[in-house]
Amino acid sequence: MMSLFPITYLVSTIDSGIHFEKMSETYITVNDTNGTLTTTRAPPIVFSRFQIAMMIQLTVVNLLEILKELGQMYQQRGEYFRDFTNVTEWTLYVTSVLFAVPFLTGYPLHWQFEVGAVAVFLGWFNLLVFLQKFDLAGIYVVMFMQILKTLIQVLLVFSFLLVAFSLAFTVLMKNEADQAFSNPIIAMMRVITMLLGEIGYVE
């Protein structure tokens, strides 16, 4: 829970588009004395002290959580892997570290923000699971988890129909002008939209 605020703050204050545009921008300068070309990269974005502190806290806390999970894994043995929350916690801790460390080392990577999106989602999801321990909210969390489990099972059954309609529409309307069913993936997205009640006629 201690990493929830840092990861939320960081993913909402660091602009991925601006950051990588500046990092990938190159400058070519010509040396007049011998006519050589030199290429230099733009300087990286400078983070505020608070952002750096949040990155350090995020990294340290999650590394400690990983050590805690390793201890639990050693104690519980096979029982550890039967609990689904352990999988989500491992994913949360690893993705949080992978999001923060490249910024701290000065070598940001393009997949950081995808990893950060997973981390912030799982952070808030784990908070929801944590609320299950309290009497006031516990019953609602249990109810939500049961509904989510049932919904996933129903969607797995209906996924066959989803694929069937998507492929059928792709075969019948592949060459339409609006390209709404040009390939099975786009057709599947359109069928999901139609299932939600949006006809989505394209002019």
CSV table of N, CA and C in Angstrom, one decimal, residues 1 3 47 51 70 75 77 80 82-83 91 96 106 110 112 122 146 153 164 173 187 192 194 203:
chain,number,residue,atom,x,y,z
A,1,MET,N,0.8,-1.2,0.0
A,1,MET,CA,0.0,0.0,0.0
A,1,MET,C,0.8,1.3,0.0
A,3,SER,N,3.3,1.9,-1.8
A,3,SER,CA,3.7,2.4,-3.1
A,3,SER,C,2.6,2.9,-4.0
A,47,PHE,N,13.8,16.0,-13.5
A,47,PHE,CA,12.6,15.7,-12.6
A,47,PHE,C,12.8,16.6,-11.4
A,51,GLN,N,9.6,14.3,-7.3
A,51,GLN,CA,9.4,13.1,-8.2
A,51,GLN,C,10.5,12.1,-8.0
A,70,LEU,N,9.3,-13.3,-1.1
A,70,LEU,CA,10.3,-14.5,-1.1
A,70,LEU,C,10.2,-15.2,0.2
A,75,GLN,N,8.2,-20.0,3.3
A,75,GLN,CA,7.4,-20.5,4.4
A,75,GLN,C,6.2,-21.4,4.0
A,77,ARG,N,5.6,-22.6,0.9
A,77,ARG,CA,5.9,-23.7,-0.2
A,77,ARG,C,4.8,-23.7,-1.2
A,80,TYR,N,1.6,-21.2,-1.4
A,80,TYR,CA,1.8,-19.9,-1.8
A,80,TYR,C,1.3,-19.6,-3.2
A,82,ARG,N,-1.1,-21.1,-4.8
A,82,ARG,CA,-2.5,-21.3,-4.9
A,82,ARG,C,-3.3,-20.0,-4.7
A,83,ASP,N,-2.7,-19.0,-4.1
A,83,ASP,CA,-3.4,-17.8,-3.8
A,83,ASP,C,-3.2,-16.8,-5.0
A,91,THR,N,3.3,-9.1,-9.7
A,91,THR,CA,3.2,-8.3,-10.9
A,91,THR,C,3.3,-6.8,-10.5
A,96,SER,N,6.3,-2.0,-10.9
A,96,SER,CA,6.6,-0.7,-10.2
A,96,SER,C,8.1,-0.4,-10.3
A,106,GLY,N,18.7,7.2,-15.6
A,106,GLY,CA,18.9,8.1,-16.7
A,106,GLY,C,18.7,7.5,-18.1
A,110,HIS,N,10.8,3.0,-23.8
A,110,HIS,CA,9.5,3.3,-24.3
A,110,HIS,C,8.4,2.5,-23.6
A,112,GLN,N,8.2,1.7,-20.6
A,112,GLN,CA,8.0,2.1,-19.2
A,112,GLN,C,6.6,2.4,-18.8
A,122,LEU,N,-2.9,-2.3,-10.9
A,122,LEU,CA,-2.8,-3.4,-9.9
A,122,LEU,C,-2.7,-2.8,-8.5
A,146,GLN,N,-17.0,-12.0,-6.5
A,146,GLN,CA,-17.8,-13.1,-7.0
A,146,GLN,C,-18.5,-12.7,-8.3
A,153,GLN,N,-16.4,-15.9,-16.4
A,153,GLN,CA,-16.8,-17.2,-16.8
A,153,GLN,C,-17.8,-17.1,-18.0
A,164,ALA,N,-17.3,-15.9,-33.7
A,164,ALA,CA,-18.1,-16.4,-34.8
A,164,ALA,C,-18.7,-15.2,-35.6
A,173,MET,N,-18.3,-8.4,-45.2
A,173,MET,CA,-18.1,-7.0,-45.4
A,173,MET,C,-16.6,-6.5,-45.4
A,187,ALA,N,-12.9,-6.2,-36.6
A,187,ALA,CA,-14.3,-6.7,-36.6
A,187,ALA,C,-14.7,-7.1,-35.2
A,192,ILE,N,-18.0,-6.1,-30.4
A,192,ILE,CA,-18.1,-5.7,-28.9
A,192,ILE,C,-18.9,-4.4,-28.8
A,194,MET,N,-21.1,-3.2,-30.8
A,194,MET,CA,-22.5,-3.4,-31.1
A,194,MET,C,-23.2,-4.2,-30.0
A,203,GLU,N,-20.8,7.0,-41.8
A,203,GLU,CA,-21.4,7.7,-43.0
A,203,GLU,C,-20.4,7.5,-44.2
